[in-house]
Amino acid sequence: MKKKWKIEFNRFLEVNFLIYISKCLIGLIITYTIYVTFPQHQFFWSVISVLLAFSPDDKDAKKVAYDRMKANILGSSVGMVLFLIHFPNLLIMGLGVVATIAIATLLNIQSTTRSALAAVVIVLLYEQENASWHMALERMICVIIGCLIALLLTLLFDVTLFKDKRGRLIRKAKVVRKHYIKR
């Protein structure tokens, strides 16, 4: 039992796990600061979006960030267009689900369809209570801001850290010095 716990605890010390936590915390700090600085706007959606856009798996981190950003933009756009019809009910939500799945399939981002579907439903239900198209537009913009912050952080971590031949994560400057500068 003790050995199993030790093995599980070692997973918390892996570099990918620590990088994922770092990206989430930095993204949270940035978006929460924006949220507190501009309380009159819906930047709480940016906080949610930044955390949804990160992937704990280092494989394809950039692709996942791009795809989740596309999915959130897709979902909030479909939700906003359907909201303009002014019938946020089960029929419109069903139409939103079908349209979102179809467009996600055309864009080849099926793996992130759940994020897009959540965005559709949130925009339709949330805006039903507030009944204003500009709030739906603001929500979409805040989602995009959160996704862009997540994408920038993903690119930043990808530039500064990458794997060497043995699969170890190292800084780019160290590799350049080691492999390209003759001593």
Short mmCIF file of C-alpha atoms in Angstrom, two decimals:
data_model
loop_
_atom_site.label_atom_id
_atom_site.label_comp_id
_atom_site.label_asym_id
_atom_site.label_seq_id
_atom_site.Cartn_x
_atom_site.Cartn_y
_atom_site.Cartn_z
CA MET A 1 0.00 0.00 0.00
CA LYS A 2 2.79 2.42 0.91
CA LYS A 3 4.66 1.67 -2.33
CA LYS A 4 1.55 2.38 -4.43
CA TRP A 5 1.12 5.74 -2.68
CA LYS A 6 4.76 6.57 -3.36
CA ILE A 7 4.35 5.76 -7.06
CA GLU A 8 1.24 7.98 -7.26
CA PHE A 9 3.02 10.80 -5.40
CA ASN A 10 5.92 10.68 -7.87
CA ARG A 11 3.48 11.57 -10.66
CA PHE A 12 3.04 14.97 -8.99
CA LEU A 13 6.76 15.64 -9.38
CA GLU A 14 6.86 14.99 -13.12
CA VAL A 15 7.83 17.99 -15.24
CA ASN A 16 4.67 17.87 -17.41
CA PHE A 17 2.49 17.98 -14.30
CA LEU A 18 4.41 20.94 -12.89
CA ILE A 19 4.29 22.79 -16.22
CA TYR A 20 0.52 22.22 -16.46
CA ILE A 21 0.00 23.58 -12.95
CA SER A 22 2.25 26.56 -13.73
CA LYS A 23 0.33 27.41 -16.90
CA CYS A 24 -3.01 27.11 -15.08
CA LEU A 25 -1.88 29.30 -12.18
CA ILE A 26 -0.31 31.97 -14.41
CA GLY A 27 -3.40 32.00 -16.63
CA LEU A 28 -5.64 32.22 -13.57
CA ILE A 29 -3.64 35.13 -12.14
CA ILE A 30 -3.71 37.06 -15.43
CA THR A 31 -7.42 36.56 -16.13
CA TYR A 32 -8.47 37.10 -12.52
CA THR A 33 -6.52 40.37 -12.49
CA ILE A 34 -8.40 41.47 -15.61
CA TYR A 35 -11.70 40.36 -14.01
CA VAL A 36 -11.04 42.39 -10.84
CA THR A 37 -9.74 45.40 -12.79
CA PHE A 38 -12.82 45.59 -15.03
CA PRO A 39 -15.75 44.40 -12.86
CA GLN A 40 -18.33 45.99 -15.17
CA HIS A 41 -17.49 43.42 -17.87
CA GLN A 42 -17.94 39.64 -17.97
CA PHE A 43 -14.30 38.65 -17.61
CA PHE A 44 -15.25 35.72 -15.39
CA TRP A 45 -15.73 33.94 -18.73
CA SER A 46 -12.05 34.61 -19.48
CA VAL A 47 -11.09 32.92 -16.21
CA ILE A 48 -13.12 29.85 -17.16
CA SER A 49 -11.89 29.83 -20.77
CA VAL A 50 -8.20 30.09 -19.90
CA LEU A 51 -8.45 27.02 -17.67
CA LEU A 52 -10.45 25.03 -20.21
CA ALA A 53 -7.98 25.77 -23.00
CA PHE A 54 -4.96 24.17 -21.32
CA SER A 55 -4.11 20.52 -21.76
CA PRO A 56 -2.41 18.45 -19.05
CA ASP A 57 -0.82 16.30 -21.73
CA ASP A 58 2.24 17.94 -23.26
CA LYS A 59 1.63 16.15 -26.57
CA ASP A 60 0.03 18.44 -29.11
CA ALA A 61 -0.35 21.23 -26.52
CA LYS A 62 -0.38 23.91 -29.22
CA LYS A 63 -2.88 22.02 -31.37
CA VAL A 64 -5.16 21.44 -28.38
CA ALA A 65 -4.96 25.12 -27.41
CA TYR A 66 -5.81 26.20 -30.97
CA ASP A 67 -8.64 23.67 -31.23
CA ARG A 68 -10.17 24.61 -27.89
CA MET A 69 -9.99 28.26 -28.82
CA LYS A 70 -11.75 27.48 -32.11
CA ALA A 71 -14.34 25.43 -30.22
CA ASN A 72 -15.08 28.22 -27.74
CA ILE A 73 -15.34 30.77 -30.54
CA LEU A 74 -17.55 28.39 -32.51
CA GLY A 75 -19.85 27.66 -29.57
CA SER A 76 -20.24 31.24 -28.44
CA SER A 77 -20.75 32.41 -32.05
CA VAL A 78 -23.46 29.83 -32.72
CA GLY A 79 -25.05 30.69 -29.37
CA MET A 80 -25.00 34.39 -30.18
CA VAL A 81 -26.46 33.94 -33.67
CA LEU A 82 -29.23 31.73 -32.29
CA PHE A 83 -29.82 34.17 -29.45
CA LEU A 84 -30.55 36.89 -32.02
CA ILE A 85 -33.51 34.78 -33.18
CA HIS A 86 -34.97 35.52 -29.70
CA PHE A 87 -36.29 32.04 -29.01
CA PRO A 88 -33.90 30.61 -26.40
CA ASN A 89 -35.83 27.43 -25.76
CA LEU A 90 -35.38 23.71 -26.25
CA LEU A 91 -35.87 23.90 -30.03
CA ILE A 92 -33.21 26.61 -30.46
CA MET A 93 -30.83 24.80 -28.09
CA GLY A 94 -31.32 21.62 -30.11
CA LEU A 95 -30.60 23.54 -33.30
CA GLY A 96 -27.49 24.97 -31.60
CA VAL A 97 -26.29 21.48 -30.68
CA VAL A 98 -26.77 20.19 -34.23
CA ALA A 99 -25.15 23.27 -35.83
CA THR A 100 -22.20 23.17 -33.42
CA ILE A 101 -21.51 19.47 -33.98
CA ALA A 102 -21.80 19.89 -37.77
CA ILE A 103 -19.48 22.90 -37.90
CA ALA A 104 -16.99 21.27 -35.50
CA THR A 105 -16.92 18.24 -37.79
CA LEU A 106 -16.31 20.46 -40.83
CA LEU A 107 -13.50 22.27 -38.98
CA ASN A 108 -12.08 18.90 -37.88
CA ILE A 109 -12.17 19.79 -34.17
CA GLN A 110 -14.44 16.98 -32.97
CA SER A 111 -12.21 16.34 -29.95
CA THR A 112 -13.17 19.73 -28.51
CA THR A 113 -16.86 19.65 -29.39
CA ARG A 114 -17.83 19.42 -25.71
CA SER A 115 -16.33 22.86 -25.06
CA ALA A 116 -18.23 24.29 -28.02
CA LEU A 117 -21.49 22.70 -26.87
CA ALA A 118 -21.02 24.07 -23.37
CA ALA A 119 -20.44 27.55 -24.82
CA VAL A 120 -23.64 27.33 -26.90
CA VAL A 121 -25.77 26.34 -23.94
CA ILE A 122 -24.17 28.88 -21.60
CA VAL A 123 -24.70 31.75 -24.05
CA LEU A 124 -28.30 30.76 -24.73
CA LEU A 125 -29.29 30.13 -21.11
CA TYR A 126 -27.31 32.98 -19.60
CA GLU A 127 -28.52 35.51 -22.16
CA GLN A 128 -32.10 34.32 -21.78
CA GLU A 129 -32.01 35.80 -18.28
CA ASN A 130 -30.27 39.03 -19.37
CA ALA A 131 -31.94 39.36 -22.80
CA SER A 132 -29.39 41.54 -24.55
CA TRP A 133 -27.36 40.75 -27.64
CA HIS A 134 -24.47 42.98 -26.56
CA MET A 135 -24.01 40.84 -23.43
CA ALA A 136 -23.74 37.76 -25.67
CA LEU A 137 -21.15 39.58 -27.78
CA GLU A 138 -19.24 40.64 -24.67
CA ARG A 139 -19.26 37.06 -23.39
CA MET A 140 -17.88 35.85 -26.71
CA ILE A 141 -15.10 38.47 -26.60
CA CYS A 142 -14.22 37.53 -23.01
CA VAL A 143 -14.06 33.85 -23.99
CA ILE A 144 -11.73 34.72 -26.87
CA ILE A 145 -9.51 36.79 -24.54
CA GLY A 146 -9.22 33.83 -22.14
CA CYS A 147 -8.38 31.49 -25.02
CA LEU A 148 -5.78 33.90 -26.41
CA ILE A 149 -4.09 34.16 -23.01
CA ALA A 150 -4.02 30.35 -22.79
CA LEU A 151 -2.60 30.12 -26.29
CA LEU A 152 0.10 32.70 -25.56
CA LEU A 153 1.10 30.89 -22.37
CA THR A 154 1.19 27.57 -24.23
CA LEU A 155 3.43 29.09 -26.91
CA LEU A 156 5.64 30.73 -24.27
CA PHE A 157 6.16 27.45 -22.42
CA ASP A 158 6.72 25.66 -25.73
CA VAL A 159 9.44 28.13 -26.75
CA THR A 160 11.31 28.11 -23.46
CA LEU A 161 11.05 24.39 -22.74
CA PHE A 162 11.26 21.45 -25.09
CA LYS A 163 12.43 17.86 -25.10
CA ASP A 164 15.94 16.71 -25.89
CA LYS A 165 16.83 13.36 -27.48
CA ARG A 166 16.30 11.54 -24.19
CA GLY A 167 12.86 13.06 -23.66
CA ARG A 168 13.97 15.50 -20.96
CA LEU A 169 12.54 19.00 -20.92
CA ILE A 170 15.27 21.61 -21.19
CA ARG A 171 15.66 25.30 -22.00
CA LYS A 172 16.29 26.19 -25.62
CA ALA A 173 19.38 28.28 -24.83
CA LYS A 174 21.03 25.28 -23.20
CA VAL A 175 20.52 23.16 -26.32
CA VAL A 176 21.84 25.86 -28.63
CA ARG A 177 24.93 26.24 -26.50
CA LYS A 178 25.49 22.49 -26.23
CA HIS A 179 24.93 21.48 -29.86
CA TYR A 180 25.91 24.48 -31.95
CA ILE A 181 28.73 26.24 -30.16
CA LYS A 182 32.03 24.44 -30.54
CA ARG A 183 34.47 24.74 -27.67
#
